[in-house]
PDB file of C-alpha atoms in Angstrom:
ATOM      1  CA  MET A   1      -4.954 -24.438   7.783  1.00 65.00           C
ATOM      2  CA  ILE A   2      -3.046 -21.851   5.619  1.00 70.00           C
ATOM      3  CA  ASP A   3      -6.484 -21.113   3.480  1.00 68.00           C
ATOM      4  CA  ASP A   4      -8.575 -19.976   6.960  1.00 72.00           C
ATOM      5  CA  ALA A   5      -8.368 -16.292   8.022  1.00 76.00           C
ATOM      6  CA  HIS A   6      -6.644 -15.421  11.390  1.00 77.00           C
ATOM      7  CA  PRO A   7      -7.665 -12.966  13.704  1.00 74.00           C
ATOM      8  CA  LEU A   8      -4.318 -10.821  14.511  1.00 81.00           C
ATOM      9  CA  VAL A   9      -5.283  -7.732  16.477  1.00 79.00           C
ATOM     10  CA  ALA A  10      -8.716  -6.023  17.214  1.00 81.00           C
ATOM     11  CA  GLY A  11     -10.513  -5.742  13.717  1.00 87.00           C
ATOM     12  CA  ILE A  12      -7.761  -6.858  11.663  1.00 93.00           C
ATOM     13  CA  ARG A  13      -7.111 -10.489  10.410  1.00 95.00           C
ATOM     14  CA  LEU A  14      -4.467 -12.211   7.911  1.00 96.00           C
ATOM     15  CA  ARG A  15      -5.939 -14.259   4.970  1.00 96.00           C
ATOM     16  CA  PRO A  16      -4.671 -15.898   1.861  1.00 96.00           C
ATOM     17  CA  ALA A  17      -4.394 -13.285  -0.765  1.00 97.00           C
ATOM     18  CA  ARG A  18      -7.176 -13.345  -3.510  1.00 97.00           C
ATOM     19  CA  LEU A  19      -7.450 -11.862  -7.104  1.00 97.00           C
ATOM     20  CA  SER A  20     -10.234  -9.908  -5.885  1.00 97.00           C
ATOM     21  CA  ASP A  21      -8.124  -7.787  -3.574  1.00 98.00           C
ATOM     22  CA  ALA A  22      -6.565  -5.624  -6.456  1.00 98.00           C
ATOM     23  CA  ALA A  23      -8.510  -2.562  -6.100  1.00 98.00           C
ATOM     24  CA  SER A  24      -8.246  -2.501  -1.999  1.00 97.00           C
ATOM     25  CA  ARG A  25      -4.721  -3.247  -2.473  1.00 98.00           C
ATOM     26  CA  ALA A  26      -3.888  -0.722  -4.838  1.00 98.00           C
ATOM     27  CA  GLU A  27      -5.519   1.970  -2.759  1.00 98.00           C
ATOM     28  CA  ALA A  28      -3.461   0.738   0.421  1.00 97.00           C
ATOM     29  CA  LEU A  29      -0.441   0.983  -1.588  1.00 98.00           C
ATOM     30  CA  THR A  30      -0.973   3.976  -2.635  1.00 97.00           C
ATOM     31  CA  ARG A  31      -1.807   5.257   0.691  1.00 97.00           C
ATOM     32  CA  SER A  32       1.397   3.985   1.976  1.00 97.00           C
ATOM     33  CA  ARG A  33       3.694   4.822  -1.003  1.00 97.00           C
ATOM     34  CA  ALA A  34       5.782   7.793   0.694  1.00 96.00           C
ATOM     35  CA  TYR A  35       5.678   6.031   4.121  1.00 96.00           C
ATOM     36  CA  MET A  36       7.476   2.721   2.377  1.00 96.00           C
ATOM     37  CA  ARG A  37       9.266   4.367  -0.277  1.00 96.00           C
ATOM     38  CA  PRO A  38      12.951   4.071   1.703  1.00 96.00           C
ATOM     39  CA  TRP A  39      12.324   0.304   2.005  1.00 95.00           C
ATOM     40  CA  GLU A  40      10.808  -0.625  -1.454  1.00 95.00           C
ATOM     41  CA  PRO A  41      11.847  -0.487  -4.970  1.00 96.00           C
ATOM     42  CA  VAL A  42      11.250   2.208  -7.566  1.00 96.00           C
ATOM     43  CA  ARG A  43       7.904   1.102  -8.817  1.00 96.00           C
ATOM     44  CA  PRO A  44       6.126   2.046 -12.216  1.00 96.00           C
ATOM     45  CA  GLU A  45       3.059   4.099 -11.803  1.00 97.00           C
ATOM     46  CA  SER A  46       0.816   1.192 -12.771  1.00 97.00           C
ATOM     47  CA  PHE A  47       2.018  -0.755  -9.625  1.00 97.00           C
ATOM     48  CA  TYR A  48      -0.363   1.401  -7.868  1.00 97.00           C
ATOM     49  CA  THR A  49      -3.320   0.892 -10.398  1.00 98.00           C
ATOM     50  CA  GLU A  50      -6.236  -1.872  -9.731  1.00 98.00           C
ATOM     51  CA  GLU A  51      -4.847  -3.149 -13.106  1.00 98.00           C
ATOM     52  CA  GLY A  52      -1.179  -3.314 -11.678  1.00 98.00           C
ATOM     53  CA  GLN A  53      -2.290  -5.090  -8.501  1.00 98.00           C
ATOM     54  CA  ARG A  54      -4.545  -7.308 -10.530  1.00 98.00           C
ATOM     55  CA  GLU A  55      -1.430  -8.380 -12.773  1.00 98.00           C
ATOM     56  CA  ARG A  56       0.708  -8.731  -9.715  1.00 97.00           C
ATOM     57  CA  LEU A  57      -1.874 -10.778  -7.742  1.00 98.00           C
ATOM     58  CA  ALA A  58      -2.530 -13.400 -10.542  1.00 98.00           C
ATOM     59  CA  GLY A  59       1.487 -13.935 -10.672  1.00 97.00           C
ATOM     60  CA  LEU A  60       1.874 -14.173  -7.042  1.00 97.00           C
ATOM     61  CA  LEU A  61      -1.192 -17.053  -7.166  1.00 97.00           C
ATOM     62  CA  GLU A  62       0.348 -18.626 -10.409  1.00 97.00           C
ATOM     63  CA  GLU A  63       3.531 -19.210  -8.196  1.00 96.00           C
ATOM     64  CA  ARG A  64       1.158 -20.395  -5.309  1.00 96.00           C
ATOM     65  CA  GLU A  65      -0.361 -22.774  -7.254  1.00 95.00           C
ATOM     66  CA  ALA A  66       3.208 -24.356  -8.133  1.00 95.00           C
ATOM     67  CA  GLY A  67       4.197 -24.191  -4.846  1.00 93.00           C
ATOM     68  CA  ARG A  68       7.068 -21.401  -4.872  1.00 95.00           C
ATOM     69  CA  VAL A  69       4.996 -18.585  -3.159  1.00 97.00           C
ATOM     70  CA  MET A  70       2.422 -18.187  -0.132  1.00 97.00           C
ATOM     71  CA  PRO A  71       0.803 -14.769  -0.544  1.00 97.00           C
ATOM     72  CA  TRP A  72      -1.095 -13.144   2.336  1.00 97.00           C
ATOM     73  CA  VAL A  73      -3.212 -10.075   2.799  1.00 97.00           C
ATOM     74  CA  VAL A  74      -3.989  -8.396   6.289  1.00 96.00           C
ATOM     75  CA  CYS A  75      -7.583  -7.371   6.235  1.00 95.00           C
ATOM     76  CA  ASP A  76      -9.599  -4.689   8.247  1.00 94.00           C
ATOM     77  CA  ALA A  77     -12.938  -5.417   9.533  1.00 92.00           C
ATOM     78  CA  GLU A  78     -14.482  -4.493   6.340  1.00 94.00           C
ATOM     79  CA  ASP A  79     -12.251  -6.981   4.557  1.00 94.00           C
ATOM     80  CA  ARG A  80      -9.837  -4.014   2.982  1.00 95.00           C
ATOM     81  CA  VAL A  81      -6.361  -4.659   2.527  1.00 97.00           C
ATOM     82  CA  VAL A  82      -4.003  -3.286   4.808  1.00 96.00           C
ATOM     83  CA  GLY A  83      -0.895  -4.727   4.256  1.00 97.00           C
ATOM     84  CA  GLY A  84       0.821  -8.010   2.508  1.00 97.00           C
ATOM     85  CA  PHE A  85       3.072 -10.838   3.627  1.00 97.00           C
ATOM     86  CA  ASN A  86       4.547 -13.080   1.279  1.00 97.00           C
ATOM     87  CA  LEU A  87       6.487 -16.294   1.787  1.00 98.00           C
ATOM     88  CA  ASN A  88       8.754 -16.104  -1.844  1.00 97.00           C
ATOM     89  CA  ALA A  89      11.238 -18.452  -3.361  1.00 96.00           C
ATOM     90  CA  MET A  90      10.117 -21.724  -1.180  1.00 96.00           C
ATOM     91  CA  VAL A  91      12.402 -24.483  -1.799  1.00 93.00           C
ATOM     92  CA  PHE A  92      11.621 -27.759  -0.246  1.00 90.00           C
ATOM     93  CA  GLY A  93      13.879 -31.022  -0.248  1.00 87.00           C
ATOM     94  CA  ALA A  94      16.647 -30.782   1.781  1.00 88.00           C
ATOM     95  CA  PHE A  95      16.454 -26.749   1.966  1.00 89.00           C
ATOM     96  CA  HIS A  96      12.859 -26.449   3.259  1.00 92.00           C
ATOM     97  CA  SER A  97      13.147 -22.499   3.503  1.00 96.00           C
ATOM     98  CA  ALA A  98      11.620 -19.648   2.192  1.00 97.00           C
ATOM     99  CA  VAL A  99      12.045 -15.838   1.878  1.00 98.00           C
ATOM    100  CA  LEU A 100       9.434 -13.687   4.563  1.00 98.00           C
ATOM    101  CA  GLY A 101       8.576 -10.193   2.822  1.00 97.00           C
ATOM    102  CA  TYR A 102       6.011  -7.983   4.205  1.00 97.00           C
ATOM    103  CA  TRP A 103       4.368  -4.452   4.191  1.00 97.00           C
ATOM    104  CA  VAL A 104       1.683  -2.848   6.412  1.00 96.00           C
ATOM    105  CA  ASP A 105      -0.492   0.302   5.638  1.00 96.00           C
ATOM    106  CA  VAL A 106       0.864   3.425   6.820  1.00 95.00           C
ATOM    107  CA  GLU A 107      -2.140   3.817   9.077  1.00 91.00           C
ATOM    108  CA  LEU A 108      -1.184   0.611  11.464  1.00 91.00           C
ATOM    109  CA  ALA A 109       2.403   1.137  11.359  1.00 91.00           C
ATOM    110  CA  GLY A 110       3.412   0.563  14.790  1.00 90.00           C
ATOM    111  CA  ARG A 111       0.028  -1.080  16.335  1.00 91.00           C
ATOM    112  CA  GLY A 112       1.610  -4.639  16.251  1.00 94.00           C
ATOM    113  CA  VAL A 113      -0.119  -5.803  13.195  1.00 95.00           C
ATOM    114  CA  ALA A 114       3.344  -6.593  11.397  1.00 96.00           C
ATOM    115  CA  THR A 115       4.495  -8.679  14.606  1.00 96.00           C
ATOM    116  CA  ALA A 116       1.562 -10.576  15.000  1.00 96.00           C
ATOM    117  CA  ALA A 117       1.118 -11.477  11.392  1.00 96.00           C
ATOM    118  CA  VAL A 118       4.808 -12.285  11.078  1.00 97.00           C
ATOM    119  CA  ARG A 119       4.262 -14.727  14.023  1.00 97.00           C
ATOM    120  CA  ARG A 120       1.067 -16.385  12.955  1.00 95.00           C
ATOM    121  CA  ILE A 121       3.156 -16.980   9.400  1.00 96.00           C
ATOM    122  CA  CYS A 122       5.722 -18.694  11.399  1.00 97.00           C
ATOM    123  CA  GLU A 123       2.950 -20.827  12.624  1.00 95.00           C
ATOM    124  CA  LEU A 124       1.690 -21.511   9.494  1.00 95.00           C
ATOM    125  CA  ALA A 125       5.282 -22.244   7.815  1.00 95.00           C
ATOM    126  CA  ARG A 126       6.533 -24.640  10.643  1.00 94.00           C
ATOM    127  CA  ASP A 127       2.868 -26.617  11.134  1.00 93.00           C
ATOM    128  CA  GLU A 128       1.133 -26.599   7.584  1.00 92.00           C
ATOM    129  CA  LEU A 129       4.298 -26.241   5.324  1.00 92.00           C
ATOM    130  CA  ARG A 130       6.673 -28.151   7.247  1.00 92.00           C
ATOM    131  CA  LEU A 131       9.436 -25.362   6.665  1.00 95.00           C
ATOM    132  CA  HIS A 132      12.745 -25.659   8.646  1.00 96.00           C
ATOM    133  CA  ARG A 133      13.698 -22.119   8.123  1.00 97.00           C
ATOM    134  CA  ILE A 134      12.773 -18.518   6.864  1.00 98.00           C
ATOM    135  CA  GLU A 135      14.846 -16.038   5.902  1.00 98.00           C
ATOM    136  CA  ALA A 136      14.151 -12.020   6.077  1.00 98.00           C
ATOM    137  CA  CYS A 137      16.068  -8.928   4.883  1.00 98.00           C
ATOM    138  CA  THR A 138      15.969  -5.174   5.670  1.00 98.00           C
ATOM    139  CA  VAL A 139      17.417  -2.129   4.680  1.00 97.00           C
ATOM    140  CA  LEU A 140      20.189  -1.070   7.297  1.00 97.00           C
ATOM    141  CA  ALA A 141      18.063   1.605   8.529  1.00 96.00           C
ATOM    142  CA  ASN A 142      14.744   0.226   9.215  1.00 97.00           C
ATOM    143  CA  THR A 143      14.837  -0.560  12.361  1.00 96.00           C
ATOM    144  CA  ALA A 144      11.140  -0.783  12.957  1.00 96.00           C
ATOM    145  CA  SER A 145      11.261  -3.673  10.899  1.00 97.00           C
ATOM    146  CA  GLN A 146      14.308  -5.340  12.578  1.00 98.00           C
ATOM    147  CA  ARG A 147      12.398  -4.907  15.882  1.00 97.00           C
ATOM    148  CA  VAL A 148       9.341  -6.906  14.275  1.00 97.00           C
ATOM    149  CA  LEU A 149      11.788  -9.566  13.277  1.00 98.00           C
ATOM    150  CA  ALA A 150      13.375 -10.060  16.770  1.00 98.00           C
ATOM    151  CA  LYS A 151      10.096 -10.042  18.472  1.00 97.00           C
ATOM    152  CA  CYS A 152       9.159 -12.940  16.405  1.00 98.00           C
ATOM    153  CA  GLY A 153      12.336 -15.018  16.975  1.00 98.00           C
ATOM    154  CA  PHE A 154      14.519 -13.952  13.937  1.00 98.00           C
ATOM    155  CA  GLU A 155      18.277 -13.599  14.690  1.00 98.00           C
ATOM    156  CA  GLU A 156      20.629 -11.531  12.323  1.00 97.00           C
ATOM    157  CA  PHE A 157      23.403 -13.479  10.785  1.00 97.00           C
ATOM    158  CA  GLY A 158      25.172 -11.190   8.609  1.00 97.00           C
ATOM    159  CA  THR A 159      25.185  -8.167   6.177  1.00 98.00           C
ATOM    160  CA  ALA A 160      24.878  -8.089   2.335  1.00 98.00           C
ATOM    161  CA  PRO A 161      26.426  -5.293   0.561  1.00 98.00           C
ATOM    162  CA  GLY A 162      24.518  -3.915  -2.243  1.00 97.00           C
ATOM    163  CA  TYR A 163      21.446  -6.701  -1.677  1.00 97.00           C
ATOM    164  CA  MET A 164      18.782  -5.081  -3.336  1.00 96.00           C
ATOM    165  CA  HIS A 165      17.883  -2.337  -5.454  1.00 97.00           C
ATOM    166  CA  ILE A 166      15.895   0.146  -2.907  1.00 97.00           C
ATOM    167  CA  ASP A 167      14.779   3.594  -3.512  1.00 96.00           C
ATOM    168  CA  GLY A 168      16.714   3.906  -7.001  1.00 96.00           C
ATOM    169  CA  GLU A 169      20.099   2.850  -5.239  1.00 97.00           C
ATOM    170  CA  TRP A 170      21.845  -0.958  -4.483  1.00 98.00           C
ATOM    171  CA  ARG A 171      21.350  -1.009  -0.832  1.00 97.00           C
ATOM    172  CA  ASP A 172      23.274  -2.766   1.914  1.00 98.00           C
ATOM    173  CA  HIS A 173      20.871  -5.272   3.759  1.00 98.00           C
ATOM    174  CA  ARG A 174      20.949  -6.893   7.382  1.00 98.00           C
ATOM    175  CA  LEU A 175      19.960 -10.482   6.893  1.00 98.00           C
ATOM    176  CA  PHE A 176      17.896 -12.726   9.354  1.00 98.00           C
ATOM    177  CA  GLN A 177      16.582 -16.153  10.022  1.00 98.00           C
ATOM    178  CA  ARG A 178      14.363 -18.144  12.039  1.00 98.00           C
ATOM    179  CA  LEU A 179      14.939 -21.768  12.415  1.00 97.00           C
ATOM    180  CA  LEU A 180      11.240 -23.240  12.910  1.00 96.00           C
ATOM    181  CA  HIS A 181      11.880 -26.752  13.946  1.00 91.00           C
ATOM    182  CA  ASP A 182      14.490 -29.559  13.947  1.00 86.00           C
ATOM    183  CA  GLY A 183      12.436 -32.283  12.841  1.00 83.00           C
ATOM    184  CA  PRO A 184      13.226 -34.295   9.821  1.00 78.00           C
ATOM    185  CA  ALA A 185      12.578 -32.930   5.994  1.00 75.00           C
ATOM    186  CA  THR A 186       9.805 -34.332   4.443  1.00 72.00           C
ATOM    187  CA  GLY A 187       9.531 -34.984   0.761  1.00 64.00           C
ATOM    188  CA  ILE A 188      13.437 -35.266   0.064  1.00 58.00           C
ATOM    189  CA  VAL A 189      14.035 -37.141  -3.142  1.00 48.00           C
TER     190      VAL A 189
END
């Protein structure tokens, strides 16, 4: 179920985001700021504060209630946030698709956490949300994230010039997708 916590790797689990995650999320983002800089937009200083993350989470949770976003966090054994994963821009009808975004704490990078979380999110998206397709993109040089996507069954389908404003510049991105099922779309009106 989407509302349950799911074990990923030793001591790490995936669960739905909560407003109470703001403080530990701010700590993890601050700790990982330099590591993630080449892959992230330039953020205001307030983004790295507990209040900034409370505002961010409140917005994500509001979007979740509207059925447009599904935000998860990756937590350690003490329930501290060590990563964030979202299915954004969820669209149903004839499309049944979403866009995946994620980050993992610098202290867990390269340990299989992102791969395990993306695999689990793909299962939940297919089985619980009944999505047909998930899209993801990476800056051209983000080979680690590209490896995660490939391990999880995503296929590259193009390159988008000037796709997103990352690290202070409009950056080209590689576009990936994973088709989750070929069954009928539900809820088409």
